[in-house]
Protein backbone atom coordinates (compact mmCIF):
# COMPACT_ATOMS: atom_id res chain seq x y z
CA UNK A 1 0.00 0.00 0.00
CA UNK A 2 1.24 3.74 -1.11
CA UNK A 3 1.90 5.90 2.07
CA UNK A 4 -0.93 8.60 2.28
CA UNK A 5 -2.04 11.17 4.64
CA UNK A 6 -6.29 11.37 5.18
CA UNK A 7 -7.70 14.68 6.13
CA UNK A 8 -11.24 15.37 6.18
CA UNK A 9 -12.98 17.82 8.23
CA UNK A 10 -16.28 18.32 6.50
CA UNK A 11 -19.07 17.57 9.49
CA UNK A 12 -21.57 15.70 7.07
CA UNK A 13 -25.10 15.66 8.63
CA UNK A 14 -27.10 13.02 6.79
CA UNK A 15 -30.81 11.92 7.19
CA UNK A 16 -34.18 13.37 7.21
CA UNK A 17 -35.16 16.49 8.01
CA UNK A 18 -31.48 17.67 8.96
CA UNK A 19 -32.07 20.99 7.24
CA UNK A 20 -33.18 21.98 10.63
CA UNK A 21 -29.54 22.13 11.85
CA UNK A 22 -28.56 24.84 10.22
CA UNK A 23 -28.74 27.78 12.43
CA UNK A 24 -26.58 25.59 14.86
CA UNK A 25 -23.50 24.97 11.90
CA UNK A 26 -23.21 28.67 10.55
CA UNK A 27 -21.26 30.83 12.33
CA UNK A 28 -23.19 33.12 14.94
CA UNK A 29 -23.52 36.51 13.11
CA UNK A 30 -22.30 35.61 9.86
CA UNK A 31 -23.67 37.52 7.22
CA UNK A 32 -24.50 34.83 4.39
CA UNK A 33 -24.20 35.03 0.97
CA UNK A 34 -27.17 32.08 -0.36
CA UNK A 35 -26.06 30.50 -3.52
CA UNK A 36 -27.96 28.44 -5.64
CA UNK A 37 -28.86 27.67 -9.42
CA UNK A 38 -31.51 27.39 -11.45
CA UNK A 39 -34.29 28.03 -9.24
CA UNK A 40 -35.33 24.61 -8.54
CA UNK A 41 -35.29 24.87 -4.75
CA UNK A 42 -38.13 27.08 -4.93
CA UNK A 43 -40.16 24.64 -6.39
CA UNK A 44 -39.11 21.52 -4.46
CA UNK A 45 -39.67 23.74 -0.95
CA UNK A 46 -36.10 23.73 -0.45
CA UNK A 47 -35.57 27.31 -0.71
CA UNK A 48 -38.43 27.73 1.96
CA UNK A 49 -36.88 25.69 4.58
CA UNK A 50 -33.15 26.85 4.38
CA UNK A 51 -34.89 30.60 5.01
CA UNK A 52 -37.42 29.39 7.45
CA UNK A 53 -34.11 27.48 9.14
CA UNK A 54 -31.88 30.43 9.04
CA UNK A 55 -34.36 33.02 11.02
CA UNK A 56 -32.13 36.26 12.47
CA UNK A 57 -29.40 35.65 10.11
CA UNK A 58 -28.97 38.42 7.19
CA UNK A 59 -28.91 37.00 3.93
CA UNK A 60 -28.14 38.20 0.32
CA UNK A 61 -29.25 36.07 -2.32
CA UNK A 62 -27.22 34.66 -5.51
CA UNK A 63 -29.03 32.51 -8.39
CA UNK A 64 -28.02 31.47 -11.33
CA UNK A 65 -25.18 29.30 -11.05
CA UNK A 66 -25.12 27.23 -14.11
CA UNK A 67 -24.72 23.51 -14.67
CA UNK A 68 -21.09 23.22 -15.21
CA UNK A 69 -20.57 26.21 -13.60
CA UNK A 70 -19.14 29.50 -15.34
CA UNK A 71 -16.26 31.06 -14.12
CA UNK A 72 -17.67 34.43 -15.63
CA UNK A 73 -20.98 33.73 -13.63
CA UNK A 74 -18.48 33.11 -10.46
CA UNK A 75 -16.83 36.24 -10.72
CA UNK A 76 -20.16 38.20 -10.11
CA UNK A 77 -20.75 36.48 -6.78
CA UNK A 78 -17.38 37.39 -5.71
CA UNK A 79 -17.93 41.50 -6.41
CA UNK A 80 -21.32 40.68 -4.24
CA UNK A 81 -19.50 39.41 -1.29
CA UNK A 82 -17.12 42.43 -1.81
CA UNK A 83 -19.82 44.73 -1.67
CA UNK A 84 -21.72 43.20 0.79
CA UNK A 85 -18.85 42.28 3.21
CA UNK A 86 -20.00 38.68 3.68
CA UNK A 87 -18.09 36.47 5.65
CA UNK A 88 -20.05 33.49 4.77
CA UNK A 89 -21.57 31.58 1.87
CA UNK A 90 -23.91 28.56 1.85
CA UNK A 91 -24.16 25.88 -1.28
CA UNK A 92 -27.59 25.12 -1.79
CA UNK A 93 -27.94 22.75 -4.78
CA UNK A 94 -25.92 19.74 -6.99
CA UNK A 95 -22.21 19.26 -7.44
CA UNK A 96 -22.28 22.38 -9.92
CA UNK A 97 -23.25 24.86 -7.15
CA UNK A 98 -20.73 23.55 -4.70
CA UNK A 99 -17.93 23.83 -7.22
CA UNK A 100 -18.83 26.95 -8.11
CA UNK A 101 -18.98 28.23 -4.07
CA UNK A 102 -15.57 26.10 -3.76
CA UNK A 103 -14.18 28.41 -6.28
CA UNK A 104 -16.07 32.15 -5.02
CA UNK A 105 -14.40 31.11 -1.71
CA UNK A 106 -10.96 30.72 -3.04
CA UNK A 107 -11.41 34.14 -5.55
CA UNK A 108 -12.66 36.51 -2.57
CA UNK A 109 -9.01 36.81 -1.32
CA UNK A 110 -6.97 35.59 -3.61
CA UNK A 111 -4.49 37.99 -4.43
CA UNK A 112 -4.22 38.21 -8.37
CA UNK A 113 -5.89 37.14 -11.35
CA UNK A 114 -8.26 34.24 -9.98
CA UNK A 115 -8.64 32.59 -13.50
CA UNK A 116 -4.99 31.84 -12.23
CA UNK A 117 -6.63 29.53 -9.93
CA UNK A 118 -7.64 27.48 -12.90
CA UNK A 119 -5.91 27.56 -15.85
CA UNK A 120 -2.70 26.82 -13.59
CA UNK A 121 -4.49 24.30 -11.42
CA UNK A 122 -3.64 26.62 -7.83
CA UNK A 123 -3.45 24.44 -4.46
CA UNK A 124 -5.96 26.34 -2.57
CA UNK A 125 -4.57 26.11 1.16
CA UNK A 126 -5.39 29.13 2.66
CA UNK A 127 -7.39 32.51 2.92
CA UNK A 128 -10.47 30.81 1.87
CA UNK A 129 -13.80 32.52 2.68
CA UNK A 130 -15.72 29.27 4.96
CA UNK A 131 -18.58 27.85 3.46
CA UNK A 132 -21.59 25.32 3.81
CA UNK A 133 -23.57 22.75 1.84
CA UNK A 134 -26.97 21.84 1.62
CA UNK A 135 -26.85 19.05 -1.09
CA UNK A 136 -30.19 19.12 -3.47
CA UNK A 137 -28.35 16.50 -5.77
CA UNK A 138 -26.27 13.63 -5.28
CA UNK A 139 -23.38 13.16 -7.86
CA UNK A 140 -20.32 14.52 -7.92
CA UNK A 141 -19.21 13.68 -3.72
CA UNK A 142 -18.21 17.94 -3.78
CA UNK A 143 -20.38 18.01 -0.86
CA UNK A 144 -17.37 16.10 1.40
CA UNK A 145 -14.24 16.67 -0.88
CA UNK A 146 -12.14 19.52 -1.46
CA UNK A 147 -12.07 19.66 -5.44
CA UNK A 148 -14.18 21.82 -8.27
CA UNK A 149 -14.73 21.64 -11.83
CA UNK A 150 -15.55 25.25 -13.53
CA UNK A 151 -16.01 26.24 -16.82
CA UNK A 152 -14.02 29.37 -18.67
CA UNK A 153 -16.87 30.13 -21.12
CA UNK A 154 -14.76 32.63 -23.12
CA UNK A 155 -12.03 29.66 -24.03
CA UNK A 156 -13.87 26.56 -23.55
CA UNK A 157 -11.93 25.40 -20.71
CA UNK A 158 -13.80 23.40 -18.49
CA UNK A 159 -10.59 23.48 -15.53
CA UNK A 160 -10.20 21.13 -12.12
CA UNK A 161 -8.35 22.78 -9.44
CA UNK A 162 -8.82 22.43 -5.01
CA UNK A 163 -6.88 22.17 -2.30
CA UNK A 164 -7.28 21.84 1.82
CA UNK A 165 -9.24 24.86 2.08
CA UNK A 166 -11.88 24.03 -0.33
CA UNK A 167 -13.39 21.71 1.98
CA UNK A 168 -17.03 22.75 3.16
CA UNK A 169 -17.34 23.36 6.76
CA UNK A 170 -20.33 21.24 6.87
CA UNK A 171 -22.67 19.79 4.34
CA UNK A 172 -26.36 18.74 5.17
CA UNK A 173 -27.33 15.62 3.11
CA UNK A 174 -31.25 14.87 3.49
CA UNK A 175 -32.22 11.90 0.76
CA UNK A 176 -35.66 13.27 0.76
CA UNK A 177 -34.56 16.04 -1.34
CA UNK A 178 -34.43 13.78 -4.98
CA UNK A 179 -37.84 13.07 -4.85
CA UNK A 180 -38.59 15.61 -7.18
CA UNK A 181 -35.49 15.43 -9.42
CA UNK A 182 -35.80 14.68 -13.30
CA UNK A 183 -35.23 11.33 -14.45
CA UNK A 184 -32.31 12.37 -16.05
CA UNK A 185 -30.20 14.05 -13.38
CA UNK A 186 -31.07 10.70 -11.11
CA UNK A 187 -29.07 8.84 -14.07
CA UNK A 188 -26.43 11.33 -14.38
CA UNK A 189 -25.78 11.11 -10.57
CA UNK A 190 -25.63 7.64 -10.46
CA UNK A 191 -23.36 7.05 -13.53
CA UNK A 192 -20.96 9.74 -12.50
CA UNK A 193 -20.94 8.14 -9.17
CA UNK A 194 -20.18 4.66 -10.77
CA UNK A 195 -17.12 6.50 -13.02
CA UNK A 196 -15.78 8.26 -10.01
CA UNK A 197 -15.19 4.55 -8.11
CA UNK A 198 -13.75 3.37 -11.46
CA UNK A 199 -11.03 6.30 -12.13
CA UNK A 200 -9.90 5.06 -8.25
CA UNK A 201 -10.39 1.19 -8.83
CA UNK A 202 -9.84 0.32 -12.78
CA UNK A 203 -5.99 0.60 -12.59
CA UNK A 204 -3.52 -2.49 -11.80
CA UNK A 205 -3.96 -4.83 -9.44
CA UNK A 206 -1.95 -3.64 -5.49
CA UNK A 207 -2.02 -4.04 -2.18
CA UNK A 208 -4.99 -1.66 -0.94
CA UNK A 209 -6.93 -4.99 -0.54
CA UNK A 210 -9.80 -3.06 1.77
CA UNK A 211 -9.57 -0.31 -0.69
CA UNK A 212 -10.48 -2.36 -3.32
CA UNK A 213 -13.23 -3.76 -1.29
CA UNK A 214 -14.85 -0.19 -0.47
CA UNK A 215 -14.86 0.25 -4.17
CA UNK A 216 -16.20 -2.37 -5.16
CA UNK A 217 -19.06 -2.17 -2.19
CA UNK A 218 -19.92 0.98 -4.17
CA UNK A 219 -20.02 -0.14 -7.04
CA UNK A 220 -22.43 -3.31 -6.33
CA UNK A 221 -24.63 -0.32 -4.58
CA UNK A 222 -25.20 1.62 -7.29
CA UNK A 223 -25.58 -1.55 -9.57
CA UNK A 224 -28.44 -2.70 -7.11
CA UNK A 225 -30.20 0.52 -6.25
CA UNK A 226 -29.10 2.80 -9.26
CA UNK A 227 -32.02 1.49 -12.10
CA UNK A 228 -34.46 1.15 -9.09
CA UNK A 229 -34.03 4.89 -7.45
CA UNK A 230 -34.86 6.69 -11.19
CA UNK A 231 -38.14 5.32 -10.86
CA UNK A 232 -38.53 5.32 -7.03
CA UNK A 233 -37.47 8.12 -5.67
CA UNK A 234 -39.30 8.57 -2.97
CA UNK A 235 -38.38 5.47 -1.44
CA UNK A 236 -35.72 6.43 1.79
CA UNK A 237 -33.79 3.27 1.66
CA UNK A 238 -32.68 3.47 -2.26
CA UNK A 239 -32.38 7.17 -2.28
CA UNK A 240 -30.44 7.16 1.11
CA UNK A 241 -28.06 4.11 -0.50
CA UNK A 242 -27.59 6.20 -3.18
CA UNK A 243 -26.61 9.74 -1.67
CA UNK A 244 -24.12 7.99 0.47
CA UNK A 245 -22.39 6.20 -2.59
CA UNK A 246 -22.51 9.23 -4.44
CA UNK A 247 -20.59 10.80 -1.21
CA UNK A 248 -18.05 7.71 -0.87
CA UNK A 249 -17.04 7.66 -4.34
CA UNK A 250 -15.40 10.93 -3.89
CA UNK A 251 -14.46 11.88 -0.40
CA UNK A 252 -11.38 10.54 -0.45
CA UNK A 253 -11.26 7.65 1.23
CA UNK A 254 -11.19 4.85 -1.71
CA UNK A 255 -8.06 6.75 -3.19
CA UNK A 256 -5.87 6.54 -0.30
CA UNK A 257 -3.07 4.78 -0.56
CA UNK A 258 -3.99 3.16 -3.92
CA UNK A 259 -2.98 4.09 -7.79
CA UNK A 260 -5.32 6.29 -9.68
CA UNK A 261 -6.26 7.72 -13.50
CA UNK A 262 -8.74 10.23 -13.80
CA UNK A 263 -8.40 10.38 -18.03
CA UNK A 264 -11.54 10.00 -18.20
CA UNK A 265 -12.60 12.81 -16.44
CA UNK A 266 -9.94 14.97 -18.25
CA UNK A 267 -10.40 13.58 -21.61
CA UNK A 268 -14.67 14.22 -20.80
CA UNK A 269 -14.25 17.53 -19.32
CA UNK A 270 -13.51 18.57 -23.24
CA UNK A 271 -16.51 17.04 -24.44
CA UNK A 272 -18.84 18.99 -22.03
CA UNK A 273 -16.57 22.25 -22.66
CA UNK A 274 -17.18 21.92 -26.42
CA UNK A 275 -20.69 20.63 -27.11
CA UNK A 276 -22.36 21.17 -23.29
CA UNK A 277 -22.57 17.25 -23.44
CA UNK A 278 -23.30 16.62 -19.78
CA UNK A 279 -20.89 15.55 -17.73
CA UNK A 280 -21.98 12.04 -16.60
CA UNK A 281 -22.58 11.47 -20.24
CA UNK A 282 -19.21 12.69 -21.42
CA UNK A 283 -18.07 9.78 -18.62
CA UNK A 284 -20.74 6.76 -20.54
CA UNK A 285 -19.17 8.07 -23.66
CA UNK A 286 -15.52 8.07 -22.90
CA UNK A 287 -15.05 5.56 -20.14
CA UNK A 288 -15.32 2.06 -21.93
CA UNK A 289 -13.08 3.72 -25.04
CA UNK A 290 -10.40 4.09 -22.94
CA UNK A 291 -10.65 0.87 -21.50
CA UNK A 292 -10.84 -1.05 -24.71
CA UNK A 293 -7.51 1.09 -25.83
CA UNK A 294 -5.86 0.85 -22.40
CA UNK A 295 -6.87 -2.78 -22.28
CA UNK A 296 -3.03 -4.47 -22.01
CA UNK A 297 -2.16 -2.21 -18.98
CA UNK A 298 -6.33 -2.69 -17.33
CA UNK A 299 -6.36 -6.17 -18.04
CA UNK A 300 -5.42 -7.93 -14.78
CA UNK A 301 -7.87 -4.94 -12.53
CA UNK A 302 -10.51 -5.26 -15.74
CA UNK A 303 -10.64 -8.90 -14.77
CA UNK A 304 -10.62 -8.77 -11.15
CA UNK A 305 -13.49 -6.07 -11.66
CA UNK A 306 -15.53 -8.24 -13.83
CA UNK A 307 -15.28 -11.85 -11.27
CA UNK A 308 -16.24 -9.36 -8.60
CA UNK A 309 -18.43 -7.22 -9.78
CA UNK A 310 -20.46 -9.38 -12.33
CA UNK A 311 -19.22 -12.92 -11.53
CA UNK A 312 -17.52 -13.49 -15.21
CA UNK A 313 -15.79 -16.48 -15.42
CA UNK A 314 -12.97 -17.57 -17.71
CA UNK A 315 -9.95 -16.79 -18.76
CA UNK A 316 -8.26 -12.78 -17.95
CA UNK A 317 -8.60 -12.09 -21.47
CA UNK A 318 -12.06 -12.97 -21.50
CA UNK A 319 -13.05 -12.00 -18.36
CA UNK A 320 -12.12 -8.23 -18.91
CA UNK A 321 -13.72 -8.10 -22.40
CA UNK A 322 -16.81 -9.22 -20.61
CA UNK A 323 -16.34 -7.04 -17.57
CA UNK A 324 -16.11 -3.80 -20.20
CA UNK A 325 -19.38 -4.99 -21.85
CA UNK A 326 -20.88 -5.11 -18.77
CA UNK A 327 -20.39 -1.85 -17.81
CA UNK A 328 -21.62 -0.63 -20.74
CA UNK A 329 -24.88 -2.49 -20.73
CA UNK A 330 -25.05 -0.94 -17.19
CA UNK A 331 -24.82 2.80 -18.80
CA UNK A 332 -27.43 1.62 -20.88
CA UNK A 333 -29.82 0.73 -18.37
CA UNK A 334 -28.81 4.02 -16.50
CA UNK A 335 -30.23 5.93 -19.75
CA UNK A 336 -27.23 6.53 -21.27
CA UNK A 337 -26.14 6.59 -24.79
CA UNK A 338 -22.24 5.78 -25.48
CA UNK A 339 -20.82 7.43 -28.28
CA UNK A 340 -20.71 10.76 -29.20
CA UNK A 341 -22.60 10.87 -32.86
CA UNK A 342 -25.43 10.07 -30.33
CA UNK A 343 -25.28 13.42 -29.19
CA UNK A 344 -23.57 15.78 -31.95
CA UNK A 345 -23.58 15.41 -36.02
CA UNK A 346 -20.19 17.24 -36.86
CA UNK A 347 -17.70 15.12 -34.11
CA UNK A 348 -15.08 14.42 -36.83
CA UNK A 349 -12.42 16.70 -35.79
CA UNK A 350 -12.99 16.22 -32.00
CA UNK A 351 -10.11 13.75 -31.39
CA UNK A 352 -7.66 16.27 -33.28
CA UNK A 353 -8.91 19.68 -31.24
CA UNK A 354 -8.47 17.57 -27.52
CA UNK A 355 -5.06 16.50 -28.97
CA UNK A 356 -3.98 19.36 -29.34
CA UNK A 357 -5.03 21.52 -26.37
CA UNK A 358 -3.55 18.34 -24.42
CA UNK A 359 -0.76 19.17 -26.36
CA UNK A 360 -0.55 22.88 -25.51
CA UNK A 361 -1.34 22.35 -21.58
CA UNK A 362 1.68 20.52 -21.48
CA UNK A 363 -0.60 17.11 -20.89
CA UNK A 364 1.60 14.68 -22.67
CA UNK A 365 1.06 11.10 -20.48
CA UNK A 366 -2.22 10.61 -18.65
CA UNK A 367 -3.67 8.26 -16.16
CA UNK A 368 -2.25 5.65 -13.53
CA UNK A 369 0.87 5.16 -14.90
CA UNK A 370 1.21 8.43 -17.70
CA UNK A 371 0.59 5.66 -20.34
CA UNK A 372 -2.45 7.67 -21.93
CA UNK A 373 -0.22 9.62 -24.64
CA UNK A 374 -1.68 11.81 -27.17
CA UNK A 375 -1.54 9.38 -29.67
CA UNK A 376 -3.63 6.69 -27.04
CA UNK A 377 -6.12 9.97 -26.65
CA UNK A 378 -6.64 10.24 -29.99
CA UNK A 379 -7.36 6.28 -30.59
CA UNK A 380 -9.47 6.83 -27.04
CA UNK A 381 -12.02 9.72 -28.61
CA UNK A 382 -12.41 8.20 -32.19
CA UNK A 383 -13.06 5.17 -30.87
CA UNK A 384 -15.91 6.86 -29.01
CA UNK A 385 -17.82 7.92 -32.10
C-alpha cells in the first residue's frame, strides 16, 4: 500500500429532516451570501426551509449558477461578497453549485488574477472565505471533498483545481430532497458516481486490498439501487443508498493509498466544454473507449473487476472483455447513450482539437501510470464515435 495522509474535516449531517440544523453549523452573526442555481429549490420547498431554518441571520441572495458552472458567472458572486462584506456563503444545490462556491471562496481573497486559480491548477490552502452545503443533488461527492470543476466560457476550458481549504465546513445531506429530481439528473448522478469509483479502482492490481473492497461495495450499490431509485425516488432506503455512494465515491477515502487515472474525467471535461454534453454522459461516452484502448495495462484490474463485480468467469482475457461490456450495458440501463454521434452530427475533428489543447497544456502522459499519450487519446475519442 502507497503511504498517504487522510484529512477530512467536512461535518456531514445526513438523514431526514437535517435541514433543521442549520442555524446551529453557521457561524453566529455571519452575514451569508445564499447560492444556488436554477431556481429549482423554490419549487421543491427547499428554498423555503433553508430561510425558514436560518431566522435572524442576514442573507443576500445569488441565483443562477449554471450547470457546469461559469467562471464568468463566479466572478459576479465574488464582487457581491465584496460589496456586501460577507463572511459566509452557503451551497444550496448539486455538485455544480458547490464547485462553483468552492471556487467564489478561493477568488474573494486571492491575491491576483483568480482565473490563475484554474488555468494553472492553484493548491488552494489558505485565505479561503468558509462555506456550507446543503446538497439538493447527489453526484459529484463535492459536498465532502475539497475539489471543483468550472467552466471558462470565453475559451472553452472546463478546468479542475482544489486544495485543503476548499473543503465545506459542513454539508447537510437529506435523501428526501431527490424526490422531485428529473429522471435524467437521477441517471447522471448515479453514472458519474459509478465512473468516479472506477477512475480510483480500474488501474492495476496492489495491495490496498480493503480499498479495493470499499470500491467495489460501491459499485455493487449503485448496480443494485441505481435502475431502481430513477423510478422510485421517494423510497428512503434506495435514495439514502444512493446519496451515500454518491458521497463515498469521492471523499477521499477509496483513493488513499492506492494508484489512480482520472483520463476520463480529463479527456470528458472537453466534451462537455465543447458541445455542453453533460458531464456524466461525457463519462458513458468516454469511459469504456479508454478501456478497450488501455486494455493491455487494465487487463489484470478489468478482470478482477468483472469476477467481482459481475461474476464473469474464464480466462483474464475474457473475463475483462466481458467485464467492459458489462459496464456498458449498465450505462445503458442508466439511460445513457455511449458514443458521441449520439449526441452531436459534426464530431469528426474532436479527437484532433483535444489532442492538441492536451498538447498545448503541457498534458503529454495521462492516467495511472502516464501511459495515456496523445496518440492513445486520440485512438481513445475516435473510438468513441
Amino acid at each position: 500500500m502507497l503511504n498517504f495522509e487522510l484529512y477530512n474535516p467536512t461535518n456531514l449531517i445526513f438523514g431526514k429532516g437535517q435541514i433543521e440544523k442549520l442555524s446551529t453549523l453557521v457561524p453566529k452573526d455571519a452575514k451569508i451570501l445564499l447560492a444556488y442555481g436554477g431556481g429549482s429549490i423554490f419549487n421543491n420547498g427547499i428554498h423555503e426551509q433553508v430561510i425558514k431554518n436560518l431566522k435572524g441571520f442576514e442573507i443576500v441572495e445569488f441565483g443562477g449558477i449554471e450547470p457546469n458552472p461559469h467562471f464568468e458567472t463566479l466572478m459576479k458572486a465574488v464582487e457581491v461578497i465584496k460589496k456586501e462584506k460577507i463572511d459566509f456563503i452557503l451551497a444550496v444545490g448539486g455538485g455544480s453549485v458547490i464547485d462553483g462556491v468552492k471556487f467564489i471562496s478561493a477568488a474573494v481573497h486571492f491575491d491576483g488574477n483568480p482565473i490563475d486559480i484554474l488555468q494553472k491548477r492553484l493548491l488552494i490552502k489558505e485565505n479561503a472565505m468558509p462555506f456550507g452545503t446543503v446538497l439538493t443533488l447527489p453526484a459529484t461527492g463535492s459536498e465532502m471533498n475539497s475539489g471543483a470543476v468550472v467552466t471558462i466560457t470565453e475559451t472553452q476550458e472546463k478546468l479542475a483545481f482544489g486544495g485543503s481549504a476548499m473543503f465545506p465546513k459542513f454539508s447537510i445531506c437529506d435523501p428526501t430532497v431527490i424526490a422531485s429530481l428529473p429522471k435524467r439528473q437521477l441517471q447522471n448522478g448515479v453514472v458519474d458516481a459509478y465512473t468516479h469509483v472506477m477512475e480510483q479502482y480500474l488501474t492495476y492490481p496492489h495491495e490496498g486490498y480493503l480499498q479495493d473492497r470499499i470500491a467495489e461495495g460501491i459499485l455493487q450499490t449503485l448496480i443494485e439501487v441505481g435502475p431502481k431509485v430513477v423510478e422510485n425516488p421517494t423510497d428512503y432506503a434506495l435514495a439514502s443508498n444512493f446519496m451515500w455512494s454518491c458521497t463515498m465515491a469521492l471523499n477521499g477515502l477509496i483513493q488513499k493509498g492506492v494508484p489512480s487515472d482520472w483520463a476520463t474525467h480529463m479527456i470528458g471535461h472537453e466534451l462537455t466544454a465543447l458541445y455542453g454534453i453533460d458531464h456524466a454522459r461525457t463519462l458513458a461516452i468516454i469511459g469504456p473507449s479508454l478501456y478497450e484502448v488501455m486494455f493491455d495495462t487494465k487487463k489484470e484490474k478489468l478482470a478482477q473487476y468483472g469476477r467481482r463485480i459481475f461474476n464473469l468467469t474464464g480466462s483474464d482475457d475474457e473475463v475483462a472483455k466481458g467485464a467492459i461490456d458489462k459496464t456498458v450495458a449498465f450505462f445503458h440501463t442508466m439511460g445513457m447513450d455511449t458514443k458521441l454521434s449520439q449526441y452531436i452530427e459534426d464530431y469528426s475533428k474532436t479527437a484532433d482539437f483535444i489532442v492538441n489543447r492536451f498538447d498545448k497544456r503541457g498534458w503529454k502522459g495521462l492516467g495511472e501510470k502516464q501511459l495515456i499519450t496523445l496518440d492513445k487519446v486520440k485512438s481513445i475519442v475516435e473510438l468513441s464515435y
